Amino acid sequence: MIKVLIKYVENCFDYLEIKGHANSDVRGKDLVCSAVSAVSIGCLNNLENAKALDIEIEEGLIIVKKIANVSTHDEIVLQTLVCGLKTIEESYSQFIRIKNL
């Protein structure tokens, strides 16, 4: 199960944690894990100022913490990431759960 924790402060992104594996299929054929990875890394690669965020990426773990003011562009990118994850959850809720802190 992939567990996603999201925290907003005053309706703005503050923290995101994506942890675990979907285990919807064997390693290398797990489409849910692939979708979560593609959405996450694709969005993070589109950030204008990643220095405003503390980003940790390891196998089975992505943590993004706001450490400075985030531009409007980057806030939209982060909201797009959350939207993508919620879309995956709508179709595959047995493999991914999103919780707001």
Short mmCIF file of C-alpha atoms in Angstrom, two decimals:
data_model
loop_
_atom_site.label_atom_id
_atom_site.label_comp_id
_atom_site.label_asym_id
_atom_site.label_seq_id
_atom_site.Cartn_x
_atom_site.Cartn_y
_atom_site.Cartn_z
CA MET A 1 0.00 0.00 0.00
CA ILE A 2 1.25 3.47 -0.88
CA LYS A 3 0.46 5.97 1.86
CA VAL A 4 0.40 9.67 1.06
CA LEU A 5 0.37 12.36 3.75
CA ILE A 6 -0.33 15.96 2.76
CA LYS A 7 -0.25 19.06 4.92
CA TYR A 8 -1.46 22.52 3.99
CA VAL A 9 -1.03 25.70 6.00
CA GLU A 10 -3.45 28.50 5.15
CA ASN A 11 -4.45 26.66 1.95
CA CYS A 12 -0.84 26.51 0.73
CA PHE A 13 1.38 23.45 0.36
CA ASP A 14 3.56 22.69 3.38
CA TYR A 15 4.44 18.97 3.41
CA LEU A 16 4.03 15.82 1.32
CA GLU A 17 5.13 12.27 2.07
CA ILE A 18 4.69 9.35 -0.32
CA LYS A 19 5.71 6.08 1.27
CA GLY A 20 5.53 2.40 0.40
CA HIS A 21 4.80 0.22 -2.60
CA ALA A 22 1.44 -0.56 -4.15
CA ASN A 23 2.17 -4.27 -4.67
CA SER A 24 -0.55 -4.36 -7.32
CA ASP A 25 1.64 -6.65 -9.42
CA VAL A 26 5.14 -8.13 -9.41
CA ARG A 27 8.11 -5.76 -9.28
CA GLY A 28 8.66 -4.21 -12.69
CA LYS A 29 5.01 -4.65 -13.73
CA ASP A 30 3.33 -2.67 -10.96
CA LEU A 31 1.41 -0.01 -12.88
CA VAL A 32 0.20 1.79 -9.74
CA CYS A 33 3.75 2.27 -8.46
CA SER A 34 4.80 3.36 -11.94
CA ALA A 35 1.98 5.89 -12.14
CA VAL A 36 2.76 7.36 -8.71
CA SER A 37 6.47 7.57 -9.58
CA ALA A 38 5.82 9.17 -12.97
CA VAL A 39 3.41 11.78 -11.61
CA SER A 40 5.66 12.58 -8.64
CA ILE A 41 9.01 12.80 -10.39
CA GLY A 42 7.49 14.55 -13.42
CA CYS A 43 6.06 17.29 -11.20
CA LEU A 44 9.17 17.65 -9.07
CA ASN A 45 11.27 17.99 -12.23
CA ASN A 46 9.05 20.92 -13.26
CA LEU A 47 9.75 23.04 -10.15
CA GLU A 48 11.30 26.45 -10.83
CA ASN A 49 12.91 26.83 -7.41
CA ALA A 50 13.49 23.48 -5.75
CA LYS A 51 15.69 25.28 -3.19
CA ALA A 52 12.49 26.49 -1.47
CA LEU A 53 11.78 22.85 -0.67
CA ASP A 54 13.62 20.11 1.18
CA ILE A 55 13.18 17.11 -1.14
CA GLU A 56 14.17 13.56 -0.21
CA ILE A 57 13.81 10.76 -2.74
CA GLU A 58 14.63 7.13 -2.01
CA GLU A 59 13.14 3.85 -3.16
CA GLY A 60 9.61 3.74 -1.82
CA LEU A 61 9.83 7.22 -0.28
CA ILE A 62 9.40 10.82 -1.39
CA ILE A 63 9.30 13.63 1.16
CA VAL A 64 8.80 17.26 0.18
CA LYS A 65 8.93 19.93 2.91
CA LYS A 66 8.45 23.64 2.35
CA ILE A 67 11.41 25.54 3.84
CA ALA A 68 10.95 28.95 2.18
CA ASN A 69 8.35 30.87 0.21
CA VAL A 70 7.17 28.91 -2.82
CA SER A 71 6.43 30.72 -6.08
CA THR A 72 2.95 30.67 -7.58
CA HIS A 73 4.30 28.44 -10.37
CA ASP A 74 5.71 25.93 -7.91
CA GLU A 75 2.53 25.98 -5.79
CA ILE A 76 0.58 25.06 -8.95
CA VAL A 77 3.07 22.28 -9.74
CA LEU A 78 2.67 20.87 -6.23
CA GLN A 79 -1.12 21.10 -6.47
CA THR A 80 -0.89 19.28 -9.81
CA LEU A 81 1.11 16.53 -8.09
CA VAL A 82 -1.57 16.17 -5.41
CA CYS A 83 -4.31 16.15 -8.06
CA GLY A 84 -2.49 13.42 -9.99
CA LEU A 85 -2.14 11.29 -6.86
CA LYS A 86 -5.83 11.75 -6.03
CA THR A 87 -6.75 10.67 -9.57
CA ILE A 88 -4.72 7.48 -9.12
CA GLU A 89 -6.38 6.89 -5.75
CA GLU A 90 -9.85 7.20 -7.33
CA SER A 91 -9.14 4.21 -9.57
CA TYR A 92 -6.84 2.18 -7.32
CA SER A 93 -7.91 2.91 -3.73
CA GLN A 94 -6.95 -0.61 -2.66
CA PHE A 95 -3.30 0.27 -3.42
CA ILE A 96 -2.95 3.98 -2.50
CA ARG A 97 -4.40 6.04 0.37
CA ILE A 98 -4.16 9.79 0.76
CA LYS A 99 -4.57 11.49 4.13
CA ASN A 100 -4.54 15.21 4.92
CA LEU A 101 -2.69 16.15 8.09
#
